[in-house]
Coordinates of C-alpha atoms (C1' of nucleotides) in Angstrom, one line a residue:
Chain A
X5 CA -35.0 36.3 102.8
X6 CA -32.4 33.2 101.9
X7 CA -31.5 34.9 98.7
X8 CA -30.5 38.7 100.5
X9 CA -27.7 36.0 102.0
X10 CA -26.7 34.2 98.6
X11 CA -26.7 38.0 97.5
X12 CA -24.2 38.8 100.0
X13 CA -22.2 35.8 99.3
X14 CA -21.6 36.5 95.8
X15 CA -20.9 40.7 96.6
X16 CA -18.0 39.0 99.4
X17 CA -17.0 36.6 96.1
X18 CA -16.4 39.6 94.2
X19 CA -15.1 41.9 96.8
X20 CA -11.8 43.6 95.6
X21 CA -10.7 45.9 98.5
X22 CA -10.7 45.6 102.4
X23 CA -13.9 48.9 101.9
X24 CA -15.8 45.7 99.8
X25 CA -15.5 43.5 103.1
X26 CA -16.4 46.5 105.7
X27 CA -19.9 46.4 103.3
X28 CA -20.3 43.4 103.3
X29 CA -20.2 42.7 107.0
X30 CA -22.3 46.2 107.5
X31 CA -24.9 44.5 105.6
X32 CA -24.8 41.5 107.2
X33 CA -25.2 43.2 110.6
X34 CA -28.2 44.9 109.4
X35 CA -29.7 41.3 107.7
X36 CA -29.1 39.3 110.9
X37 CA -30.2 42.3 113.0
X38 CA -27.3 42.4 115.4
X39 CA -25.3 45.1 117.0
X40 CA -21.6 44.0 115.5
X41 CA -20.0 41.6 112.5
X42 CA -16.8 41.1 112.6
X43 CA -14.0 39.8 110.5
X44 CA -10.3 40.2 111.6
X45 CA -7.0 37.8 111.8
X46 CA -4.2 37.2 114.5
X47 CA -1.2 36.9 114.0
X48 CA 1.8 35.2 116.4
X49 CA 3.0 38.7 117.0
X50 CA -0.3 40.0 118.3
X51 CA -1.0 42.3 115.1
X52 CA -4.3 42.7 113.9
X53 CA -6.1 43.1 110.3
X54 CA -9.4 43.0 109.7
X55 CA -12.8 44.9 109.1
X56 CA -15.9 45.3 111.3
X57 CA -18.7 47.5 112.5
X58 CA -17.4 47.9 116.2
X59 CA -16.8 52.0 116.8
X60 CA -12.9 53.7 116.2
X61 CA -13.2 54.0 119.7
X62 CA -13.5 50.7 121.2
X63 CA -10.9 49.5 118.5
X64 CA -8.6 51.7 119.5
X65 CA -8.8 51.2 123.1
X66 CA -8.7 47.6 122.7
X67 CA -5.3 48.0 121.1
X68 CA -4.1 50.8 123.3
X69 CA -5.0 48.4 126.6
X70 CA -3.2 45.6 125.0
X71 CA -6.6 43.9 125.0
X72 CA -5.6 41.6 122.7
X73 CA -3.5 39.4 125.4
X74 CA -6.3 38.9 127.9
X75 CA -9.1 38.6 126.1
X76 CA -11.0 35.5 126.6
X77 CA -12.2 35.2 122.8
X78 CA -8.7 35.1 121.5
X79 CA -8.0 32.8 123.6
X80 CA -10.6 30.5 124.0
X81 CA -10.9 30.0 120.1
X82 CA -7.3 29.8 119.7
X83 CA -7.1 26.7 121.8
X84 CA -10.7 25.3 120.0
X85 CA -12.0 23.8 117.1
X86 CA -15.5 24.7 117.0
X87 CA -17.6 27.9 117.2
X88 CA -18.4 29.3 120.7
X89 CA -20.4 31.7 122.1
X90 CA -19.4 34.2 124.5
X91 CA -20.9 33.0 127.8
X92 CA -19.4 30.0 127.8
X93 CA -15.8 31.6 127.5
X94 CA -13.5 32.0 130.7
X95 CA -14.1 35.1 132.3
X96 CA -13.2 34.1 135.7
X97 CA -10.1 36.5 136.0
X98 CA -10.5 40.1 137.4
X99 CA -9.0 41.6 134.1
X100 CA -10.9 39.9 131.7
X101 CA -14.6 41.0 133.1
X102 CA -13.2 44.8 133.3
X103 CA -12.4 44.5 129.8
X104 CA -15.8 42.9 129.2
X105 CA -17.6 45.9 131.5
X106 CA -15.5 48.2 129.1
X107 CA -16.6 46.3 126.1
X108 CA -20.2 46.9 127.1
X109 CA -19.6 50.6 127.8
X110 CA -18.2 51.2 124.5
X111 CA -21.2 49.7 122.7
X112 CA -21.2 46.2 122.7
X113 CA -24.3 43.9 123.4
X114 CA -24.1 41.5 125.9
X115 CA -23.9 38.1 123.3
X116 CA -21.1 37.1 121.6
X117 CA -20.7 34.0 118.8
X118 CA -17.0 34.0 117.1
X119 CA -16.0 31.2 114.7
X120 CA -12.2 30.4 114.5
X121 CA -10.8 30.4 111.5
X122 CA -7.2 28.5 110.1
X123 CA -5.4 28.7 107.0
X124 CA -2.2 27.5 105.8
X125 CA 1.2 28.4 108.0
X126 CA -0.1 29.2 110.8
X127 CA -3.1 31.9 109.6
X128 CA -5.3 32.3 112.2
X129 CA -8.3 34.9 112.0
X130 CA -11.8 35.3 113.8
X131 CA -15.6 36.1 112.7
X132 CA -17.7 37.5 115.2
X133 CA -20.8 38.2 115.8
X134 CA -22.2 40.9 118.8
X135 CA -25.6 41.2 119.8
X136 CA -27.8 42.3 122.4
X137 CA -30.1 39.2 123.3
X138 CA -31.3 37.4 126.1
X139 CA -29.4 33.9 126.9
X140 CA -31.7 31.4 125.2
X141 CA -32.7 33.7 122.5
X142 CA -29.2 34.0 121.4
X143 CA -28.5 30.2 121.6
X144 CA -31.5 29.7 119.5
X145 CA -30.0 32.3 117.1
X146 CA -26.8 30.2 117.5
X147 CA -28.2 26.9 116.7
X148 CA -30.6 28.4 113.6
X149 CA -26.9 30.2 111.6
X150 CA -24.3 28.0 112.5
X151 CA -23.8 26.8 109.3
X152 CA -24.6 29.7 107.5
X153 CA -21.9 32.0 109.7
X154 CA -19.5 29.2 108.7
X155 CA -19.6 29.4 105.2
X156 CA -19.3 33.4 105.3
X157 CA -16.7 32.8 107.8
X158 CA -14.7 30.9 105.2
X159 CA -15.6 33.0 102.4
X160 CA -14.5 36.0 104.4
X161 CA -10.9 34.6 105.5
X162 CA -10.6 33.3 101.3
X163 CA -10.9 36.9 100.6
X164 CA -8.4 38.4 103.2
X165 CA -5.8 35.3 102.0
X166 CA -6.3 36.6 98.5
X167 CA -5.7 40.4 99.6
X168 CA -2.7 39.3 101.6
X169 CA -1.1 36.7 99.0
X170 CA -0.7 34.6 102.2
X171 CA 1.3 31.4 101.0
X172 CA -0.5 30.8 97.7
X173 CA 2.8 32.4 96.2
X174 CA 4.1 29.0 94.3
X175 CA 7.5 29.4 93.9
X176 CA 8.4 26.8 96.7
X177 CA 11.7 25.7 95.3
X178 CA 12.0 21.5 94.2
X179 CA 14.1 19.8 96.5
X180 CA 15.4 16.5 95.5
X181 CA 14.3 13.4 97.8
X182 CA 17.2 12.8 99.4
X183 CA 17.2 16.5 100.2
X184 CA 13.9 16.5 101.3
X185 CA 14.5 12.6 103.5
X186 CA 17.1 14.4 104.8
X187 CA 15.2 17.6 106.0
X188 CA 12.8 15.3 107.7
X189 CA 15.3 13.6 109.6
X190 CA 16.2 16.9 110.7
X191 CA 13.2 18.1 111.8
X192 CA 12.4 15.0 113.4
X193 CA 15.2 16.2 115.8
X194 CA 17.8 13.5 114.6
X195 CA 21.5 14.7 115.1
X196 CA 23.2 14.6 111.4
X197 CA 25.1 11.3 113.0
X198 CA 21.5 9.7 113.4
X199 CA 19.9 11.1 110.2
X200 CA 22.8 9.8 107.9
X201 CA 22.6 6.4 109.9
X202 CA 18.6 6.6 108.8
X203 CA 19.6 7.2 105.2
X204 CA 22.3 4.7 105.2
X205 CA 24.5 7.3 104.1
X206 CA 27.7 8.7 105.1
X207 CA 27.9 11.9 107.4
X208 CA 29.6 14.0 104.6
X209 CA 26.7 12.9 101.9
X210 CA 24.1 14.1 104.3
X211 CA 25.8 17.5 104.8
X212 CA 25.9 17.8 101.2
X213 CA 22.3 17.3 100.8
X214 CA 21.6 19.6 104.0
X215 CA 23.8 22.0 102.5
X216 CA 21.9 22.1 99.1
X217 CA 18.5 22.5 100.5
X218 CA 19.8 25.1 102.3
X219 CA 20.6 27.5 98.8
X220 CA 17.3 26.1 97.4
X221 CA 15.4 27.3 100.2
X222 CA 17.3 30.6 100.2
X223 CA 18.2 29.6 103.9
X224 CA 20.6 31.2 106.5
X225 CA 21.2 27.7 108.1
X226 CA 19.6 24.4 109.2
X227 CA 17.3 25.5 111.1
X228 CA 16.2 28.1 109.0
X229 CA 16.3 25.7 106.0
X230 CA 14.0 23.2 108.0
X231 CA 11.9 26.2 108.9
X232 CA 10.8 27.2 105.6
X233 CA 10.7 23.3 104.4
X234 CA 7.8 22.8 106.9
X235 CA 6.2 26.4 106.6
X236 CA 6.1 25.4 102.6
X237 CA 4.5 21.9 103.3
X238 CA 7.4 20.8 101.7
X239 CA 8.0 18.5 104.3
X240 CA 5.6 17.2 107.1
X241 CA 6.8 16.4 110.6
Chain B
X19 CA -33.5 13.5 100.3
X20 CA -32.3 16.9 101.9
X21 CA -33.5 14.9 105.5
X22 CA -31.1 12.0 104.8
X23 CA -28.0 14.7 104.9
X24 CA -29.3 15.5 107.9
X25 CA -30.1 12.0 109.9
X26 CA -26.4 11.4 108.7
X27 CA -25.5 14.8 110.1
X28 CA -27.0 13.8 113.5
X29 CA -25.7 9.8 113.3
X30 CA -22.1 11.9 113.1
X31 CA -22.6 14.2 115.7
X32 CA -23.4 11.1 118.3
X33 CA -20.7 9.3 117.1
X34 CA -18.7 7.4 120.1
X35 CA -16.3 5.5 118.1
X36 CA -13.8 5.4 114.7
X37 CA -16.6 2.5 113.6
X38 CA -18.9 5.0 113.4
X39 CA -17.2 7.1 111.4
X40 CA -16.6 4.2 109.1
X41 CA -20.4 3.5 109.0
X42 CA -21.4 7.0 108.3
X43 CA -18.5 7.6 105.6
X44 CA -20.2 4.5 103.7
X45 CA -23.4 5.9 104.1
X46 CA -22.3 9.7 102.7
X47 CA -20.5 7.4 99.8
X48 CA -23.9 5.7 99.2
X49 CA -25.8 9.1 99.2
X50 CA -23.3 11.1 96.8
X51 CA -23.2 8.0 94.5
X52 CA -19.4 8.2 94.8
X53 CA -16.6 5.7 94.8
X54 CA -15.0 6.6 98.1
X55 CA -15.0 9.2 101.5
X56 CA -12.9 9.5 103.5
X57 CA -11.4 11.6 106.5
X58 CA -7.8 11.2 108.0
X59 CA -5.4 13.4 109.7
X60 CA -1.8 14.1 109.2
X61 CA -0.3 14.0 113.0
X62 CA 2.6 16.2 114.0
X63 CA 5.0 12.7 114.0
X64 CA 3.5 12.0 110.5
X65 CA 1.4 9.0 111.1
X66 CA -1.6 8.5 109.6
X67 CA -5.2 8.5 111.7
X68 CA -8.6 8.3 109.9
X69 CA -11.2 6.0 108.4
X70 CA -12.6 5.6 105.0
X71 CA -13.8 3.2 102.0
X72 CA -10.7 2.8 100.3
X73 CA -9.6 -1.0 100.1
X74 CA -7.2 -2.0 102.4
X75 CA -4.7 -2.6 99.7
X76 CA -4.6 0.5 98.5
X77 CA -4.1 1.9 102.4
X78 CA -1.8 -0.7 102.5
X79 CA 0.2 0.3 99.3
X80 CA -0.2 3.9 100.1
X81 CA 1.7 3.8 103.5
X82 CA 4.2 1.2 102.4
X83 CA 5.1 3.6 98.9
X84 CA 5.6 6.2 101.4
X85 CA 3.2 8.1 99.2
X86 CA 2.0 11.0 101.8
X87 CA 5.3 12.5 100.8
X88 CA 4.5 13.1 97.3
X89 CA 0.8 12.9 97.0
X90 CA -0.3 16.7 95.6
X91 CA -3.0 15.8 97.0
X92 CA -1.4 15.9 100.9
X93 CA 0.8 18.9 99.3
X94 CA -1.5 21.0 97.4
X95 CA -4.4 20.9 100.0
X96 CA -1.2 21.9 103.1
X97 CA -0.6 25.1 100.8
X98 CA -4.4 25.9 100.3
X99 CA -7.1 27.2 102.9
X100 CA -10.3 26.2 100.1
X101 CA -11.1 22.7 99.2
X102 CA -9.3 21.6 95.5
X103 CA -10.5 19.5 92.9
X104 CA -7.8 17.0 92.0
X105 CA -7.8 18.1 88.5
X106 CA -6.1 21.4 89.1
X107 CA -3.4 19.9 91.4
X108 CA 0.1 19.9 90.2
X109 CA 0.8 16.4 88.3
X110 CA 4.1 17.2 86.4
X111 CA 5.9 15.2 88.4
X112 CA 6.7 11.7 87.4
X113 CA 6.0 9.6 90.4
X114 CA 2.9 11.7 91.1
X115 CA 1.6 10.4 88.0
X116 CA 2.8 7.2 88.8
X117 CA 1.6 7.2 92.4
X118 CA -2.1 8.5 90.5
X119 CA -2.0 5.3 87.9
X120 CA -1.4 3.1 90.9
X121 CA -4.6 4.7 92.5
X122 CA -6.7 4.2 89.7
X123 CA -5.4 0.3 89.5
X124 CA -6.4 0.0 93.2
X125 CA -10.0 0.8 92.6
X126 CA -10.1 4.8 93.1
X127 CA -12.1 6.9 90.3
X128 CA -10.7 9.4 88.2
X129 CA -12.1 12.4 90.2
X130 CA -11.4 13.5 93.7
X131 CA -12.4 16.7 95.6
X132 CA -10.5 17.1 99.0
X133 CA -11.0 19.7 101.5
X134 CA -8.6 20.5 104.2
X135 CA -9.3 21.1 107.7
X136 CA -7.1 22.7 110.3
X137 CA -7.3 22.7 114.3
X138 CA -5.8 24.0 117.2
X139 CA -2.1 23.3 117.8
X140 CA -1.2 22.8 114.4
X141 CA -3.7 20.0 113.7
X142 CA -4.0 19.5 109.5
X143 CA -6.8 16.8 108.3
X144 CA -8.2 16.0 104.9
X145 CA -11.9 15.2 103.8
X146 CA -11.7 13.6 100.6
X147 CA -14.7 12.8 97.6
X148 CA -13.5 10.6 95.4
X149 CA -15.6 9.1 91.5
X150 CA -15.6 7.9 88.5
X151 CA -17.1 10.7 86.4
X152 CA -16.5 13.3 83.1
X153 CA -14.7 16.6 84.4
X154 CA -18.2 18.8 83.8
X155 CA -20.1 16.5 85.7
X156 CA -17.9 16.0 88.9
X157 CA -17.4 20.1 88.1
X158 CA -20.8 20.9 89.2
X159 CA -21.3 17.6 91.8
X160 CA -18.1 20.0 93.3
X161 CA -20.6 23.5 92.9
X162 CA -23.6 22.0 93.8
X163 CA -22.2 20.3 97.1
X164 CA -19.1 22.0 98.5
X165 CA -20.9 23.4 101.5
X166 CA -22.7 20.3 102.7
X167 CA -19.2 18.9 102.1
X168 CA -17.8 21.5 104.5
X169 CA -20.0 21.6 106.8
X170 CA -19.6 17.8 107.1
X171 CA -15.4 17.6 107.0
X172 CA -16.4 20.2 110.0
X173 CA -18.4 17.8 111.9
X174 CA -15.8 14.7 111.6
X175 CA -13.1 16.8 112.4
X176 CA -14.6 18.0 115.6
X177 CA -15.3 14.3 116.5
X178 CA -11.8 13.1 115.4
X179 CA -10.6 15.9 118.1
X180 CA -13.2 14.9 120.5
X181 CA -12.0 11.2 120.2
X182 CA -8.2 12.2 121.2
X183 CA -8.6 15.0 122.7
X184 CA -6.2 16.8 120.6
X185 CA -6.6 20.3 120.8
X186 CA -8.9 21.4 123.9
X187 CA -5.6 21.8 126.3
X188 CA -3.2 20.8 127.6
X189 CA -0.5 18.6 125.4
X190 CA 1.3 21.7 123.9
X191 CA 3.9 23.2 126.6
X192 CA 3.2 27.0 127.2
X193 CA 6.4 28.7 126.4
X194 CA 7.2 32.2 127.8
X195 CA 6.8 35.4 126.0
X196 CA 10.6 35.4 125.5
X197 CA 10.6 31.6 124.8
X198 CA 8.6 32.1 121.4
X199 CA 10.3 35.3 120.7
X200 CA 13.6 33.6 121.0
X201 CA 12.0 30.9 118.7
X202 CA 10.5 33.0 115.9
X203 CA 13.9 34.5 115.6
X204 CA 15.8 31.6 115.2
X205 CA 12.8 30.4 112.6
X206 CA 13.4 32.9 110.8
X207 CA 17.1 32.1 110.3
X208 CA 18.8 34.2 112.5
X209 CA 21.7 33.4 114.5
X210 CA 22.2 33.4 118.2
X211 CA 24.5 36.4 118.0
X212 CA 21.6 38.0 116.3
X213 CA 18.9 36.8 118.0
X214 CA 20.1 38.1 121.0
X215 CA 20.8 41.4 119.2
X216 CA 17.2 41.7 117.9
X217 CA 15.8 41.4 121.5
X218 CA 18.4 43.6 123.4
X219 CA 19.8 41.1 125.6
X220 CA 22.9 39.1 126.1
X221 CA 23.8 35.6 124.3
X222 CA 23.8 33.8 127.2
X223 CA 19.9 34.8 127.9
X224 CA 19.2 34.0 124.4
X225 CA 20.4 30.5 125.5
X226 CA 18.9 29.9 128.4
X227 CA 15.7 30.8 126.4
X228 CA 16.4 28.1 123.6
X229 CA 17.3 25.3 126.5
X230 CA 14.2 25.9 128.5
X231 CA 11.7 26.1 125.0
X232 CA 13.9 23.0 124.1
X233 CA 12.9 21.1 127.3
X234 CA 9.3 22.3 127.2
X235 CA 8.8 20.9 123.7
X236 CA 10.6 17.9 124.4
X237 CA 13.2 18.3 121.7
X238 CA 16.5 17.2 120.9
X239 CA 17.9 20.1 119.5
X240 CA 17.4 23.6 118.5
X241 CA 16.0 22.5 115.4
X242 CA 13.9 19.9 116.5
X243 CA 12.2 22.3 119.0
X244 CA 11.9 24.8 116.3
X245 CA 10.8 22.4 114.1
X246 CA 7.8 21.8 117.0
X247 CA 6.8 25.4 117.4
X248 CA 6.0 25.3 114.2
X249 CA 4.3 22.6 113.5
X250 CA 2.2 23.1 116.6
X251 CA 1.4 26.7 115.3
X252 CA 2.4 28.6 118.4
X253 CA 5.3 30.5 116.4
X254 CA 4.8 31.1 112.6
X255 CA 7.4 32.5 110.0
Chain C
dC27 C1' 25.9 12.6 72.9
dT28 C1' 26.5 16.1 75.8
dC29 C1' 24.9 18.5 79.7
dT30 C1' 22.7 18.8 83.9
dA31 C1' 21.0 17.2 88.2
dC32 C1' 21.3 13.9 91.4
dC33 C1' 23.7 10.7 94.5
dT34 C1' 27.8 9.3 96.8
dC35 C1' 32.4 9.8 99.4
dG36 C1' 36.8 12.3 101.5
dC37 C1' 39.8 16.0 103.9
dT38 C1' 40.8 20.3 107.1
dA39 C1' 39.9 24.5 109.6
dT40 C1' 36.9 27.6 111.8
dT41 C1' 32.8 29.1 113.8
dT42 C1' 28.8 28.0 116.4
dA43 C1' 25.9 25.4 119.4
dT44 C1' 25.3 22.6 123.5
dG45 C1' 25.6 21.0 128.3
dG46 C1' 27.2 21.6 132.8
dG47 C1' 27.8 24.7 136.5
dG48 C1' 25.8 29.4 139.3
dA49 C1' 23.2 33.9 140.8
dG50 C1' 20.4 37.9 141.2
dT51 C1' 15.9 40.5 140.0
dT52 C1' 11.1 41.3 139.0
dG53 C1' 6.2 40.3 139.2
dC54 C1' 2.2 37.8 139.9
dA55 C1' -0.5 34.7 142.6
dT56 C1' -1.8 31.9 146.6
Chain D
dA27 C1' 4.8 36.9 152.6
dT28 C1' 6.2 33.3 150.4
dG29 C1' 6.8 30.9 146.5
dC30 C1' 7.1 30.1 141.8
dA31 C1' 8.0 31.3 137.1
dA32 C1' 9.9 34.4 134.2
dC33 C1' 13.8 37.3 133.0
dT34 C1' 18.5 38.6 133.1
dC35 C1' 23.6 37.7 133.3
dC36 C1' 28.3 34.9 133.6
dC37 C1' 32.2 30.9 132.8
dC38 C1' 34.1 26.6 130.8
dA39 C1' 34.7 22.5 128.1
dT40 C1' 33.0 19.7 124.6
dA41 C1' 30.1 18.5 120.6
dA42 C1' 28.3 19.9 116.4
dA43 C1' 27.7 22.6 112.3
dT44 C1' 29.6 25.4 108.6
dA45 C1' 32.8 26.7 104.8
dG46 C1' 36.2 25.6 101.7
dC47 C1' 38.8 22.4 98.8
dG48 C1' 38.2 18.1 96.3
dA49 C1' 36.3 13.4 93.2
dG50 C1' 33.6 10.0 90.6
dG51 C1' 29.2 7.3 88.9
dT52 C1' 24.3 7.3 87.2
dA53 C1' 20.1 8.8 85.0
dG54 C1' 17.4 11.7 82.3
dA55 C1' 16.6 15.7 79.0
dG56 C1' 17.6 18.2 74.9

DNA sequence: CTCTACCTCGCTATTTATGGGGAGTTGCAT
DNA sequence: ATGCAACTCCCCATAAATAGCGAGGTAGAG
């Protein structure tokens, strides 16, 4: 029974195409016997990507009634670390249980477990699993897959990274280490005054330097320049 | 041997201090046969936070070289969402190599395997194996153990974040909808004039929009509070 | 040895951002 | 219904950033 999962891993490791992803998570559904698996990321915007077995339906409705922005999951896991399951989610505001009736009226089960999921520059997705259960079966089911869901979880959000390119792109452009000093300084909120004083520097140097990482990093202006040196990793705050 | 993982798995998950930590990062060392474990955090002010068996020294040294801000290791790992063998990092540059000599001369082995963790609010931490051993045999210790590892940079992180409360609320302002939108577009290098043209409203809006996300985030400047967003992870680029 | 990249400093003019004021509307929640 | 938070708009004066012109010294790579 262990090995139909190490099978599945190794299928998601060689997965090439979103389709790959959707079979994947169809057959996991069917090994862990639950009604939904799902795999999809958030974005800052509120766009989403991702595969799953929930119908077109609910999908679409989700998306047409802005779902997205009330939904308890989304929230909850963006502000946590660790798995949770459903139940112990916020759902004490009016719009969040209709959403949750609707939920269940498009085919849902009554259980929910999603595992938030981070990657580099912000990348934030979700793996979910739906099931119909009774409370202490599904917390049993909880604590016996944790760590299994965990490790798919991860291997599903490597894959959708890979599709996507996100980041792994490596021509971040060298800056020198004045340049970079003096992008920290910046984006440590010093005023060019108090960032040249840190360097022991003159005011014109640091502009200089300032205005150098700003054609490396292809960037419009400071803050745009400091932008991109901390979405790279190029610096650290 | 499998039950030892797991009596340090529990040890760590009843964990009430950063001495325990310490006292179950000597044990996993003892268990892998390694030279050193270790777990710290990069913070959003750039201090380090963590525990681990490296000598003091080399902590010491480490800070006082200022070499978070050209360890590949710190870079590489801030690029990547899987865990990286030191091997394949990026050493062409000089004082990486020299920074990596000076390791090796304060005790550390010629192998490391580091696996980054992320959390809410921008959180970034790093779970790092490092020993003395050939590349094919610290190749497969890395195939044969990742998961355990992961599962176990998991379990610190979440007490790390239990132990300051990082993520669960509260320390990150809540901008508006129009707060973040007036901060992605300035992230992404736009001006004010065409900020304010992208969302359809006057220049002087736009402003009050950048003074109030200022405030919120407790930043000096436009920059600086972009700077924040980002780093916190409620705007990306 | 030359060439390049880096580090350092100066000037002027223009554009842009910031820091104070106010003031009115909408919408949601208590 | 009252209040609070968000959204929208305006003016003025000052501070800061940007764009353009310079120059010279040092260290490393080819």
């Amino acid at each position: 029974m262990k090995n139909r999962l190490e099978d599945l891993l190794s299928t998601l490791q060689a997965a090439a195409t979103l389709e790959d992803l959707q079979t994947v998570l169809e057959e996991l559904r069917d090994y862990y016997k639950v009604e939904h698996t799902v795999y999809h990321w958030v974005n800052s915007v509120g766009e989403r990507y991702g595969a799953g077995t929930y119908s077109a339906e609910w999908v679409d409705r989700y998306l047409e009634k802005d779902y997205l922005r009330l939904d308890p999951v989304i929230f909850g896991c963006f502000q946590r670390f660790t798995p949770v399951s459903w139940k112990s989610l916020d759902w004490s505001s009016k719009p969040a249980r209709e959403m949750w009736q609707d939920a269940i009226d498009h085919g849902l089960g009554n259980q929910g477990f999603t595992i938030p999921i981070r990657g580099p520059n912000g990348q934030f997705a979700l793996f979910t699993m739906n099931a119909t259960a009774a409370d202490e079966d599904w917390d049993h089911f909880i604590d016996e897959n944790t760590r299994d869901l965990m490790i798919i979880a991860h291997e599903f959000n490597k894959k959708a990274l890979e599709f996507e390119q996100w980041g792994e792109d490596g021509n971040v452009p060298a800056l020198s280490p004045r340049e970079l000093a003096s992008m920290s300084c910046l984006a440590k909120g010093m005023s060019r005054a108090q960032a040249a004083a840190e360097l022991n520097i003159s005011e014109h140097t640091l502009r200089v330097y300032i205005e150098s990482a700003r054609h490396k990093l292809g960037a419009m202006n400071t803050t745009h320049a400091v932008a991109r040196a901390l979405s790279t990793g190029i610096i650290i705050i």
